[in-house]
PDB file of C-alpha atoms in Angstrom:
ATOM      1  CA  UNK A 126      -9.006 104.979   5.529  1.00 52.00           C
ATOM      2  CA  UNK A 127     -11.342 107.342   7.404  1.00 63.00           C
ATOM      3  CA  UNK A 128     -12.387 106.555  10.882  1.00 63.00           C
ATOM      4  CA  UNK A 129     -15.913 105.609  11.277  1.00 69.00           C
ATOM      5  CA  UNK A 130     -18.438 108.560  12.006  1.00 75.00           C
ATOM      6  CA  UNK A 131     -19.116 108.207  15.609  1.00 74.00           C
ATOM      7  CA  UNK A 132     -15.460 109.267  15.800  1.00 75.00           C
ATOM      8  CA  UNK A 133     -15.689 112.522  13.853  1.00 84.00           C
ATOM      9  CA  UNK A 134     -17.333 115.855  15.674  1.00 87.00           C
ATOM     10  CA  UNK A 135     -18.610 118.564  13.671  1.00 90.00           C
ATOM     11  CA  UNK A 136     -16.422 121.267  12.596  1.00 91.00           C
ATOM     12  CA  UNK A 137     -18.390 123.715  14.712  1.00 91.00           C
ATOM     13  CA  UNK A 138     -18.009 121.714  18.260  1.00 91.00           C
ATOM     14  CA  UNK A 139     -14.413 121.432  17.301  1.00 90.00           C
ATOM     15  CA  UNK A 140     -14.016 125.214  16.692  1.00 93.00           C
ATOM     16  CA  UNK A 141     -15.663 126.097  19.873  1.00 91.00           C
ATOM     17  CA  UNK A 142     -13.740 123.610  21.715  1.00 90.00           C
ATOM     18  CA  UNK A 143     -10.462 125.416  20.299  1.00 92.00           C
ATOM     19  CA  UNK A 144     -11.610 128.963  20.545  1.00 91.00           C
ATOM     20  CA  UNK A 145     -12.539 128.038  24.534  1.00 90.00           C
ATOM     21  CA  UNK A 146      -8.463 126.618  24.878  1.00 90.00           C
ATOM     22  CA  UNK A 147      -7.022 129.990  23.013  1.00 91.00           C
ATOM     23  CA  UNK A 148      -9.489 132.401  25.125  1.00 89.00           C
ATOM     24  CA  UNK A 149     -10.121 131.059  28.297  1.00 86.00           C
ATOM     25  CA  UNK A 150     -14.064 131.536  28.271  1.00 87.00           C
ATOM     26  CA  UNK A 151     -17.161 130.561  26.736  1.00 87.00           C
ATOM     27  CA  UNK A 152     -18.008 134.392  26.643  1.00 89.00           C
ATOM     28  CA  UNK A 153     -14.866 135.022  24.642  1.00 90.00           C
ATOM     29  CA  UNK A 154     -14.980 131.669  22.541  1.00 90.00           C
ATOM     30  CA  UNK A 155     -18.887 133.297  21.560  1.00 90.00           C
ATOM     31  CA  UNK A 156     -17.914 136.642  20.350  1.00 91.00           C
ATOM     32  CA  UNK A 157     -14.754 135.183  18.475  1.00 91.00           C
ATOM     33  CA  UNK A 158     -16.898 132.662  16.608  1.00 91.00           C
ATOM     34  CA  UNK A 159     -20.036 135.232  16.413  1.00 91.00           C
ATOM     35  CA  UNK A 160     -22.210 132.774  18.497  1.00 91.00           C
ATOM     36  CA  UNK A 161     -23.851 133.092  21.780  1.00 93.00           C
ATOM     37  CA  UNK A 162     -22.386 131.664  25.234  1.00 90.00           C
ATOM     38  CA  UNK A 163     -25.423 129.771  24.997  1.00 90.00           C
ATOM     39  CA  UNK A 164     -24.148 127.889  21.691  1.00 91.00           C
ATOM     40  CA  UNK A 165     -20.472 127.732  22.898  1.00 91.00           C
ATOM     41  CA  UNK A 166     -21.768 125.552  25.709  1.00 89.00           C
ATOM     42  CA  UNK A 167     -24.280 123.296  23.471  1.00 92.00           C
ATOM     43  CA  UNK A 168     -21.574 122.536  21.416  1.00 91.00           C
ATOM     44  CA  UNK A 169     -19.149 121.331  23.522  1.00 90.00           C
ATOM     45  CA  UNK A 170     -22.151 119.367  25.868  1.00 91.00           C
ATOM     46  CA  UNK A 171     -22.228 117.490  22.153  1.00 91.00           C
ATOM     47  CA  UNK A 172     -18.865 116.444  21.751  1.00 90.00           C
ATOM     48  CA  UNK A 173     -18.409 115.619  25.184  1.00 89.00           C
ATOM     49  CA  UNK A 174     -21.710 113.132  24.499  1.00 90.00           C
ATOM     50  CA  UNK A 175     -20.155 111.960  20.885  1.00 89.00           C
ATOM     51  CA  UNK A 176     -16.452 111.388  22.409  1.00 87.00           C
ATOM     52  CA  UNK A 177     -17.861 110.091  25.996  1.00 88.00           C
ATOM     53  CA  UNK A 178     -15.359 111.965  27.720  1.00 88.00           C
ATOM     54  CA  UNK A 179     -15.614 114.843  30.012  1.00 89.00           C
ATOM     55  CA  UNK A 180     -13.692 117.658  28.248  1.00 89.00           C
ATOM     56  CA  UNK A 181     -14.947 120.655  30.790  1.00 86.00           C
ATOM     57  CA  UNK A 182     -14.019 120.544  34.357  1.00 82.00           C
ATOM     58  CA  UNK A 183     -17.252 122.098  35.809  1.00 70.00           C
ATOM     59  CA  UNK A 184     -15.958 122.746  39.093  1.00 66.00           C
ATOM     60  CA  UNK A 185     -14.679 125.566  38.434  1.00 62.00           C
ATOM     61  CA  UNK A 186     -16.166 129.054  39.021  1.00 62.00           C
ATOM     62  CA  UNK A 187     -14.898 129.767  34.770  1.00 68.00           C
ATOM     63  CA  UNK A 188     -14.971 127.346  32.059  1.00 72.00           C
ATOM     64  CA  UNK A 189     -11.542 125.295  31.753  1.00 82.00           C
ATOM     65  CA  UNK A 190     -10.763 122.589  30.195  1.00 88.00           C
ATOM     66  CA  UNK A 191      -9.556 119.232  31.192  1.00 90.00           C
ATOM     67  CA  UNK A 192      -6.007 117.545  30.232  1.00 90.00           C
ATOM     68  CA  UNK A 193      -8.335 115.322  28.095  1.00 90.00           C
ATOM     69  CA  UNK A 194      -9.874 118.263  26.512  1.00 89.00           C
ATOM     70  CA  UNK A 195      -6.987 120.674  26.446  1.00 89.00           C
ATOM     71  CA  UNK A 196      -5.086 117.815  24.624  1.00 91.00           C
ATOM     72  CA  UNK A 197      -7.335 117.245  22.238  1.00 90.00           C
ATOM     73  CA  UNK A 198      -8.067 120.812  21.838  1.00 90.00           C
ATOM     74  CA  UNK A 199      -4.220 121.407  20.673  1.00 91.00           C
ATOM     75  CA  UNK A 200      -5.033 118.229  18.248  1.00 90.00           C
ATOM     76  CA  UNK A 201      -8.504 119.985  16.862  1.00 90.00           C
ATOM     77  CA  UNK A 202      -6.193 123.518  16.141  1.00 91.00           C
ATOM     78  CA  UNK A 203      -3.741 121.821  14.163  1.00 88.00           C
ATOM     79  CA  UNK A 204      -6.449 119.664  12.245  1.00 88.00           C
ATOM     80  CA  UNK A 205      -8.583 122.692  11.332  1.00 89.00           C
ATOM     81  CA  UNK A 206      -5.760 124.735  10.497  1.00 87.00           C
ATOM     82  CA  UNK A 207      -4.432 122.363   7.875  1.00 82.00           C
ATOM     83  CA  UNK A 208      -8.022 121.909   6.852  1.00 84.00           C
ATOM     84  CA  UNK A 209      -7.795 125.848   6.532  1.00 84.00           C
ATOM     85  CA  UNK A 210      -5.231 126.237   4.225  1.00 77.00           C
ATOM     86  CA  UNK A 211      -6.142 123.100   2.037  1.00 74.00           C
ATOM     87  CA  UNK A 212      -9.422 124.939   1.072  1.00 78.00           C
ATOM     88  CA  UNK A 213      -7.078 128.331   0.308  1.00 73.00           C
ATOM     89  CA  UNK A 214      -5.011 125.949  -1.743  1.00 65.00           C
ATOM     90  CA  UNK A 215      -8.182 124.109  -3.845  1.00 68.00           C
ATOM     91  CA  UNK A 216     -10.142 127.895  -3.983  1.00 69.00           C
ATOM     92  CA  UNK A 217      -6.637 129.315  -5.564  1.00 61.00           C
ATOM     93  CA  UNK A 218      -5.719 126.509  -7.430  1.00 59.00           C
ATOM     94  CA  UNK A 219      -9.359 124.674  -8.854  1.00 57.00           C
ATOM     95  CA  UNK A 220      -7.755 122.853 -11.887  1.00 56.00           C
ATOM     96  CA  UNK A 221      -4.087 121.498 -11.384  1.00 57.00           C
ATOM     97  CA  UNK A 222      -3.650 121.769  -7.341  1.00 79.00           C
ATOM     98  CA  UNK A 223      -0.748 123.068  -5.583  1.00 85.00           C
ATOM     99  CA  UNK A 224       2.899 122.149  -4.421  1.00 90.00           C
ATOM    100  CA  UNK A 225       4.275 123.274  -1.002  1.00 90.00           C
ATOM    101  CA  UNK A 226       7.855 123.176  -1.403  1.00 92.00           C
ATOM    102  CA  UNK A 227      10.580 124.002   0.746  1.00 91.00           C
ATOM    103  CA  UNK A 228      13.879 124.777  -0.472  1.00 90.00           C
ATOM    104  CA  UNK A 229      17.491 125.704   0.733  1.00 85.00           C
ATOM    105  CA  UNK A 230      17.619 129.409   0.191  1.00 83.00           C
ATOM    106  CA  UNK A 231      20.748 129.495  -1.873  1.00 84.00           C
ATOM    107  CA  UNK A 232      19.682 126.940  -4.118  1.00 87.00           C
ATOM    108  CA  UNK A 233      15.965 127.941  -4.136  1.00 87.00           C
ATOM    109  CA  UNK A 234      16.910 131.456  -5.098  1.00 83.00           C
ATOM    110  CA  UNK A 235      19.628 130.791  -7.411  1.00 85.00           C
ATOM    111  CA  UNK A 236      19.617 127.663  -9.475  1.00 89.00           C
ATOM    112  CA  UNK A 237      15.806 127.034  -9.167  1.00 92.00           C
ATOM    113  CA  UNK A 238      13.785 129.776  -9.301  1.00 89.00           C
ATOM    114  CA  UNK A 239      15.202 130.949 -12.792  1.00 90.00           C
ATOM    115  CA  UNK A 240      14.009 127.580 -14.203  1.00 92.00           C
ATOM    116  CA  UNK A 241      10.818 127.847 -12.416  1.00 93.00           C
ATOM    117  CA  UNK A 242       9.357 129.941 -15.231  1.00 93.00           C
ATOM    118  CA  UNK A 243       9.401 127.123 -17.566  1.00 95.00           C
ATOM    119  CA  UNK A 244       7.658 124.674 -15.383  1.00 95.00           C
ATOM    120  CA  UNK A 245       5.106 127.432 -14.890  1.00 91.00           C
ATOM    121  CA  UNK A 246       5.005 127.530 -17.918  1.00 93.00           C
ATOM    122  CA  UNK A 247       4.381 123.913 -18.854  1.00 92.00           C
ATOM    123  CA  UNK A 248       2.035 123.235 -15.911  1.00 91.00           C
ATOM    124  CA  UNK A 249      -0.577 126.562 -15.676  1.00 87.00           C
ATOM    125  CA  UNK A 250      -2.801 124.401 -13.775  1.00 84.00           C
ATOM    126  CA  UNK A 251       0.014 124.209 -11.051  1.00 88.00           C
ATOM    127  CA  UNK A 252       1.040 126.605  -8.504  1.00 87.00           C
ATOM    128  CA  UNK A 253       4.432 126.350  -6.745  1.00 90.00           C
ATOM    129  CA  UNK A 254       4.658 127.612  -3.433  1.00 90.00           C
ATOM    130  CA  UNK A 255       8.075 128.296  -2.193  1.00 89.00           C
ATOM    131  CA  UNK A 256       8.840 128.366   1.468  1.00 87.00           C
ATOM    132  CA  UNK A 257      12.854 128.712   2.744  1.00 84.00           C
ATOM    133  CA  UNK A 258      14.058 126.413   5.448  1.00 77.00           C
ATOM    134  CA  UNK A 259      17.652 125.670   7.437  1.00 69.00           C
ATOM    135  CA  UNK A 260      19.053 122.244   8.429  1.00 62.00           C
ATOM    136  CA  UNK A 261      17.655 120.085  10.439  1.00 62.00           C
ATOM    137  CA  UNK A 262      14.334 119.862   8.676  1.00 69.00           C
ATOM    138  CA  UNK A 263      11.227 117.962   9.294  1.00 74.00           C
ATOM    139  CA  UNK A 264       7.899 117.538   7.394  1.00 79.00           C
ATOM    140  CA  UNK A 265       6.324 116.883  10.509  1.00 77.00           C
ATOM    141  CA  UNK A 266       6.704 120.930  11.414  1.00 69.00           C
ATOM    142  CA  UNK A 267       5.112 122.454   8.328  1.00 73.00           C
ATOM    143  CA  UNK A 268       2.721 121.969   5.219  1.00 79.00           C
ATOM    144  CA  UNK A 269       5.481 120.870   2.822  1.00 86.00           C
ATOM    145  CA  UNK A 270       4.555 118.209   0.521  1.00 90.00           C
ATOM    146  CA  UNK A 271       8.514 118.023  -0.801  1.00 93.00           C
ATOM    147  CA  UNK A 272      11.746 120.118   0.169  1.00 91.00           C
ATOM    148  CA  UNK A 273      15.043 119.876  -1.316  1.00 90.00           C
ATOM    149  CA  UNK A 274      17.460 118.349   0.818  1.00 86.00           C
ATOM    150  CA  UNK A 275      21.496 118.758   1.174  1.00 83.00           C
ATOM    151  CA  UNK A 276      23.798 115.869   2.597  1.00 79.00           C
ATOM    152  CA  UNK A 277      23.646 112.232   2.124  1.00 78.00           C
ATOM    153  CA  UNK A 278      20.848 109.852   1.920  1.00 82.00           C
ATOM    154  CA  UNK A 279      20.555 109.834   5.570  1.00 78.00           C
ATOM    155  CA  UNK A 280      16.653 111.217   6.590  1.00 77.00           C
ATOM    156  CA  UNK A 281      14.343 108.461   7.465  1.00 79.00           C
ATOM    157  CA  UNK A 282      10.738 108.024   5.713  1.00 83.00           C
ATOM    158  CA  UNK A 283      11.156 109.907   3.051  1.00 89.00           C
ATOM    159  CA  UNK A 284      11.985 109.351  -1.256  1.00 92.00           C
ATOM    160  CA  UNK A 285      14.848 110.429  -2.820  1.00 91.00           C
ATOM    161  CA  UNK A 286      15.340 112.078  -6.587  1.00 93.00           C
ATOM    162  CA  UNK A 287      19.332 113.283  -6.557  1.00 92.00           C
ATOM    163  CA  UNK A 288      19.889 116.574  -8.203  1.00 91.00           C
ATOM    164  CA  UNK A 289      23.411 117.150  -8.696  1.00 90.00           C
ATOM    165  CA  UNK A 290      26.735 117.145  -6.290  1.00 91.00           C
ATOM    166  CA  UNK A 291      27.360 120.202  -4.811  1.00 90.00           C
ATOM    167  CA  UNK A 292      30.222 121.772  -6.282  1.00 92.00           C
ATOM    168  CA  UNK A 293      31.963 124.375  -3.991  1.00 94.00           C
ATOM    169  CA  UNK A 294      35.060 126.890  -4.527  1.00 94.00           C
ATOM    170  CA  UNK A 295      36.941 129.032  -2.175  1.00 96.00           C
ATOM    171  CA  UNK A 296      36.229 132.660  -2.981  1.00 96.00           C
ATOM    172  CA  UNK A 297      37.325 136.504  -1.927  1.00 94.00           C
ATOM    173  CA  UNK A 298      36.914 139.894  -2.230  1.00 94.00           C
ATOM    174  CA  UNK A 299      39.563 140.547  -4.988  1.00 89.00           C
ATOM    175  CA  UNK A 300      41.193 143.112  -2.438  1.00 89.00           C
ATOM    176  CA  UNK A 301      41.280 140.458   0.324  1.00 90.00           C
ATOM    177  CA  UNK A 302      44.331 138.652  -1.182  1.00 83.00           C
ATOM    178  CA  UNK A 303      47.495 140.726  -0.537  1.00 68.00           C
ATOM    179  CA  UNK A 304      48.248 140.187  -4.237  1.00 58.00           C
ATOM    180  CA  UNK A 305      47.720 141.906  -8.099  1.00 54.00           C
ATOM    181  CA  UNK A 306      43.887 140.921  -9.392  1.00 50.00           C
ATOM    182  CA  UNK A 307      43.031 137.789 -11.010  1.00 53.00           C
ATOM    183  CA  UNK A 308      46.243 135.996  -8.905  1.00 65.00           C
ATOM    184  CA  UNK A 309      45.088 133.698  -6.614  1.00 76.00           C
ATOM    185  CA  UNK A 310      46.839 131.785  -3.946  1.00 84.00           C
ATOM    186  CA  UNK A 311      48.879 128.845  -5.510  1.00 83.00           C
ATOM    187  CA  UNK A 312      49.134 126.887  -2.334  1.00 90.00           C
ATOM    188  CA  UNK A 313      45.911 125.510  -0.390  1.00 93.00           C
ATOM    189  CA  UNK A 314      47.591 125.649   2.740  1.00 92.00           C
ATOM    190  CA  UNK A 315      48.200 129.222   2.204  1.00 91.00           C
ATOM    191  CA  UNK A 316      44.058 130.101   2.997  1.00 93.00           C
ATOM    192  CA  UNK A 317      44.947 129.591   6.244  1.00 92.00           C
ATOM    193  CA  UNK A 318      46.481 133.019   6.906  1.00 89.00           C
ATOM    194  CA  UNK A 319      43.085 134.282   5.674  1.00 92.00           C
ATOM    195  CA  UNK A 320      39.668 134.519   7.606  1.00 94.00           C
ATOM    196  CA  UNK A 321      37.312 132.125   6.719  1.00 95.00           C
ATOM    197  CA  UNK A 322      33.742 132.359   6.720  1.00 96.00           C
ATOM    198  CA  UNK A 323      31.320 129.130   8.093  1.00 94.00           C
ATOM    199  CA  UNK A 324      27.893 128.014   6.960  1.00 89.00           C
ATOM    200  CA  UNK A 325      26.359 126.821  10.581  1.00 85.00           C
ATOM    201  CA  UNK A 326      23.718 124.325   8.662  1.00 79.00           C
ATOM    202  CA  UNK A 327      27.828 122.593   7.337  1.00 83.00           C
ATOM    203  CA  UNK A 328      30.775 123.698  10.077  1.00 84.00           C
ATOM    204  CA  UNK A 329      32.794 121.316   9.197  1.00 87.00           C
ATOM    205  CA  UNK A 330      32.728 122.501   5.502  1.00 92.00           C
ATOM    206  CA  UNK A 331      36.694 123.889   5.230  1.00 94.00           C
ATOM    207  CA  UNK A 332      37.541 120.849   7.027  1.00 93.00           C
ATOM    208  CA  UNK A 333      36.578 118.726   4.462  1.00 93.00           C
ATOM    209  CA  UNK A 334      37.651 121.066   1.695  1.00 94.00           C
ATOM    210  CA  UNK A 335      41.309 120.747   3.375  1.00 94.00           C
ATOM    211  CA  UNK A 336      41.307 117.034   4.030  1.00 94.00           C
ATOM    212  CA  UNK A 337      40.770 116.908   0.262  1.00 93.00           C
ATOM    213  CA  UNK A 338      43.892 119.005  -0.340  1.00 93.00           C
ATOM    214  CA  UNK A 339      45.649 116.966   2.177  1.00 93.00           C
ATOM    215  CA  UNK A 340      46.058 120.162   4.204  1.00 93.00           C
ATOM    216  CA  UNK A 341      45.388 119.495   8.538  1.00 89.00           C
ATOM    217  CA  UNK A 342      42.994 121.795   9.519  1.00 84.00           C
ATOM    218  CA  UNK A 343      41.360 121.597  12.583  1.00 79.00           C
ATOM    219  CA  UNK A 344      39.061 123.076  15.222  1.00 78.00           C
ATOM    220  CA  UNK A 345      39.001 126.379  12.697  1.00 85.00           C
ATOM    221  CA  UNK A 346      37.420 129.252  13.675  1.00 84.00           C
ATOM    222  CA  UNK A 347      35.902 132.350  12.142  1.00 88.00           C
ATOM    223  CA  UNK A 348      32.547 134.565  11.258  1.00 93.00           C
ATOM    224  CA  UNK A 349      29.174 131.872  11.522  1.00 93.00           C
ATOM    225  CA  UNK A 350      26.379 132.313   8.978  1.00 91.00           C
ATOM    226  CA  UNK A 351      22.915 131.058   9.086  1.00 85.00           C
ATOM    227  CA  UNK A 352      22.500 131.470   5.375  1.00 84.00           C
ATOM    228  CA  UNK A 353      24.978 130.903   2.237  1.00 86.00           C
ATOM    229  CA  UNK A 354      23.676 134.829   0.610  1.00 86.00           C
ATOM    230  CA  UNK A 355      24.608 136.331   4.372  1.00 90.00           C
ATOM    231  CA  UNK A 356      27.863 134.619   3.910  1.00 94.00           C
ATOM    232  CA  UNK A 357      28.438 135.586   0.373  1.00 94.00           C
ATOM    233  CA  UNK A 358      27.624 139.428   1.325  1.00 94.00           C
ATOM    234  CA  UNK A 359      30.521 138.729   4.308  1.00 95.00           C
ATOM    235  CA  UNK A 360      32.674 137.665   1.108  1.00 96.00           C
ATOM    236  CA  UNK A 361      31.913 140.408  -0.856  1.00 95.00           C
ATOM    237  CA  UNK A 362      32.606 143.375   1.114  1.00 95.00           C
ATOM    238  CA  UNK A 363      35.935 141.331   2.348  1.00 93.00           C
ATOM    239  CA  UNK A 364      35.662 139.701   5.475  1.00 95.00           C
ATOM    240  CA  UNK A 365      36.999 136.437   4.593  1.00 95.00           C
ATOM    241  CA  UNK A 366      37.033 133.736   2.266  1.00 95.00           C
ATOM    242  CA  UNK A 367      33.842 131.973   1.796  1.00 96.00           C
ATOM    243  CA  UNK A 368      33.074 127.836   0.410  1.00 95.00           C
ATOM    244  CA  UNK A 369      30.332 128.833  -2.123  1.00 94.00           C
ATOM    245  CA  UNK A 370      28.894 126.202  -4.427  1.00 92.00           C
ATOM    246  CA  UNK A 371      29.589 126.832  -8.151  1.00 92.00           C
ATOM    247  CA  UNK A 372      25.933 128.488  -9.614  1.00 89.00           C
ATOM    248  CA  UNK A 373      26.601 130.609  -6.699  1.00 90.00           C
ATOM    249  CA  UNK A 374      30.114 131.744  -6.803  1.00 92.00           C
ATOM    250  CA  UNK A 375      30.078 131.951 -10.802  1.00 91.00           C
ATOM    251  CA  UNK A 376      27.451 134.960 -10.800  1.00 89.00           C
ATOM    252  CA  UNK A 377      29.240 137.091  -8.181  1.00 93.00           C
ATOM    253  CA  UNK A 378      32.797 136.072  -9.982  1.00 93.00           C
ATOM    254  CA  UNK A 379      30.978 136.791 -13.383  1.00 93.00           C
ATOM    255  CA  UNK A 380      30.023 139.908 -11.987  1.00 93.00           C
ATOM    256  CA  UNK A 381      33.324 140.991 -10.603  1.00 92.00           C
ATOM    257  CA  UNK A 382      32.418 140.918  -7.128  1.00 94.00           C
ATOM    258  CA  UNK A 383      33.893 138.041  -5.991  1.00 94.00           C
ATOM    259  CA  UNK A 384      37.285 136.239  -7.369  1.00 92.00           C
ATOM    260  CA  UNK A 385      38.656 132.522  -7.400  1.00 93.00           C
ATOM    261  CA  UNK A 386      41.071 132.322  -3.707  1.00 93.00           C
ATOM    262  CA  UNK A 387      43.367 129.563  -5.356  1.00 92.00           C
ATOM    263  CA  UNK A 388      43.592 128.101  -8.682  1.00 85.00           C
ATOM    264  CA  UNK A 389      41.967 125.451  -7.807  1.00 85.00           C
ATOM    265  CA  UNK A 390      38.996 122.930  -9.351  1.00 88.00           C
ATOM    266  CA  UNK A 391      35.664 122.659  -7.402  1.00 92.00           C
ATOM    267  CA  UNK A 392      35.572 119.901  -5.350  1.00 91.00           C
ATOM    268  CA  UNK A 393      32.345 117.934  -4.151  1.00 91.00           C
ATOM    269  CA  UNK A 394      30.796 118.330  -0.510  1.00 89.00           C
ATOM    270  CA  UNK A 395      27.355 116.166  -0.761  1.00 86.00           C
ATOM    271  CA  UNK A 396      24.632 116.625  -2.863  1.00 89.00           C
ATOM    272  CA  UNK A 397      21.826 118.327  -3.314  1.00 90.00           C
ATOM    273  CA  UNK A 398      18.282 115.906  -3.382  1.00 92.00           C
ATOM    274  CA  UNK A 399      14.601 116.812  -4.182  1.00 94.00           C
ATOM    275  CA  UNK A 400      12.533 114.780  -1.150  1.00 93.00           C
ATOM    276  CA  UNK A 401       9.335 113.352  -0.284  1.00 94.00           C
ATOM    277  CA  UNK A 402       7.266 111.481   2.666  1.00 91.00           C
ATOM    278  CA  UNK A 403       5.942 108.656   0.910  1.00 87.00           C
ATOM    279  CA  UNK A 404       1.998 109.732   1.465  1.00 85.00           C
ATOM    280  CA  UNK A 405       2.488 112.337  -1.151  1.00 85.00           C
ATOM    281  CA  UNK A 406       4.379 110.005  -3.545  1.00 87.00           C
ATOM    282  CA  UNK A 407       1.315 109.860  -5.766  1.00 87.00           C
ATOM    283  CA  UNK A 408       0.599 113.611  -5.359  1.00 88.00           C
ATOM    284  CA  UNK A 409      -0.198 114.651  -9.099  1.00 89.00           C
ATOM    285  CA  UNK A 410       1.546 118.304  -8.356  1.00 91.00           C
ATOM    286  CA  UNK A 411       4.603 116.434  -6.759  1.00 93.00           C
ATOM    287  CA  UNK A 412       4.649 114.084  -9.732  1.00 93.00           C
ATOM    288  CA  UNK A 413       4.793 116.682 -12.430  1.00 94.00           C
ATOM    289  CA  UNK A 414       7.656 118.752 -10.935  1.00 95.00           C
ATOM    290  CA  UNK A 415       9.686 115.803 -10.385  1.00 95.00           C
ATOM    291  CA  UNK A 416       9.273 114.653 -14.278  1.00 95.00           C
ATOM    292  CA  UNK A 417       9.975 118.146 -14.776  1.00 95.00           C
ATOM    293  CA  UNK A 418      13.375 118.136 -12.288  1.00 94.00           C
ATOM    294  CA  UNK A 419      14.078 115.374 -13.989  1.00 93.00           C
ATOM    295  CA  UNK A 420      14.043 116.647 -17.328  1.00 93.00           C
ATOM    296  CA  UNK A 421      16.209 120.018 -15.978  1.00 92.00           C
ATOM    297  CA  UNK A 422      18.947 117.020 -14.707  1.00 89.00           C
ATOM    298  CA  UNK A 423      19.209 115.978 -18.346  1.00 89.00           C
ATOM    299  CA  UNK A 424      19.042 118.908 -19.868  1.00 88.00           C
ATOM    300  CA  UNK A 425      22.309 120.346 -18.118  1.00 81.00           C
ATOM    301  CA  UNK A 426      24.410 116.947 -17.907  1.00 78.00           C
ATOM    302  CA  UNK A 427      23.601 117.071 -22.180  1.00 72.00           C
TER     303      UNK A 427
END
């Protein structure tokens, strides 16, 4: 529900208001707005009338805001900003609207973006806008109407549509293991001897892998990576061995870059979720691309 009208300003008071906060001056809010100082100052004697609170502190020898106004200044930039890009979004998008998605790199890059043809395909109307994002995430830092989400259900406020476990195998170099090609290690303790590369968004990742192979393994050390591609790169040019989830580690092993560390199936660490705040639920974009996720689910589990 929108608030009545004696609470909304004008768009122009609220853009001189915030041009004043980012450059200090009415003389600089004018020529960044292409007004006059004059106008600058009208505007602002408005919305000081509409919100009946002094937003100027006119003792000063130069204009400066109050806390009052300063605050709601900061409140005004993000407002018209998001106001901003929804009118990019409706000019470059007029029939079907847009999604703002975020996605894990690894998986954005690799399992979803090939697929994301077909959905292109089957929605023209809808454009899919791709933005990357680390651990912890929160919708309350960005425009993202969805992101895809790694871990349990454990985030607060937000829908859930699961994906698929993530399936992870140990991988090398093939010139890492001290052995003839296409041998790997027989015993999971034996990874040990080897350095082992971490994903900083999941430390804990080879401690879970080794729990699972009833292997103690604690406190372990070795190379950090913000990002699973940076760590498969480490992999690759054989600086350790890496925990890389299957669509990942099949391409480079496919491609001979990368071999299996021990014979070994993948095991399952979490999985992988498409998720929403509920105030998009009903967002026709957001609705289409989860039938559509949805449909991609069934397609590989047939």
């Amino acid at each position: 529900m929108i608030a009545p009208r004696r609470f909304l300003p004008s768009i122009p008071s609220l853009l001189a208001l915030e041009a004043v906060d980012r450059l200090g001056s009415a003389s600089a809010a004018a020529l960044d707005l292409n007004l006059t100082q004059s106008a600058i100052s009208r505007q602002l004697k408005q919305l000081e009338q509409q919100m009946e609170v002094d937003l100027i502190a006119r003792d000063q020898m130069r204009m400066q805001l109050t806390p009052a106004g300063a605050s709601f200044a900061k409140e005004a930039r993000a407002i018209l900003s998001r106001l901003a890009q929804a009118s990019v979004k409706l000019r470059a998008n007029p029939d079907g609207g847009s999604l703002n998605l975020s996605i894990l790199a690894s998986f954005g890059l690799h399992w979803l973006a090939p697929r994301l043809k077909d959905f292109v395909g089957k929605n023209p109307g809808i454009t899919v806008n791709l933005q990357t994002h680390n651990l912890p995430f929160s919708f309350d830092a960005g425009t993202a109407q969805a992101a895809i989400h790694y871990g349990n259900r454990d985030w607060p406020g937000v829908d859930y549509l699961p994906l698929m476990p993530k399936h992870v195998l140990p991988v090398c170099a093939p010139e890492l293991l001290d052995r003839p090609l296409e041998r790997p290690l027989a015993n999971p303790a034996d990874l040990l001897d080897y350095p082992l590369l971490h994903l900083e968004t999941h430390p804990d990742s080879w401690e879970q892998w080794f729990a699972l192979h009833d292997v103690a393994a604690d406190r372990l050390q070795g190379m950090l990576f913000d990002q699973s591609s940076a760590m498969t790169q480490a992999a690759v040019h054989g600086l350790g061995i890496a925990l890389l989830p299957t669509f990942l580690a099949d391409a480079e092993i496919a491609a001979g870059r990368l071999q299996l560390a021990i014979a070994d199936d993948p095991v399952t660490l979490g999985e992988y979720f498409l998720v929403w705040p509920a105030e998009h639920a009903d967002d026709y974009p957001l609705m289409k691309f989860r039938d559509w996720l949805l449909g991609q689910i069934a397609a590989e589990e047939s």
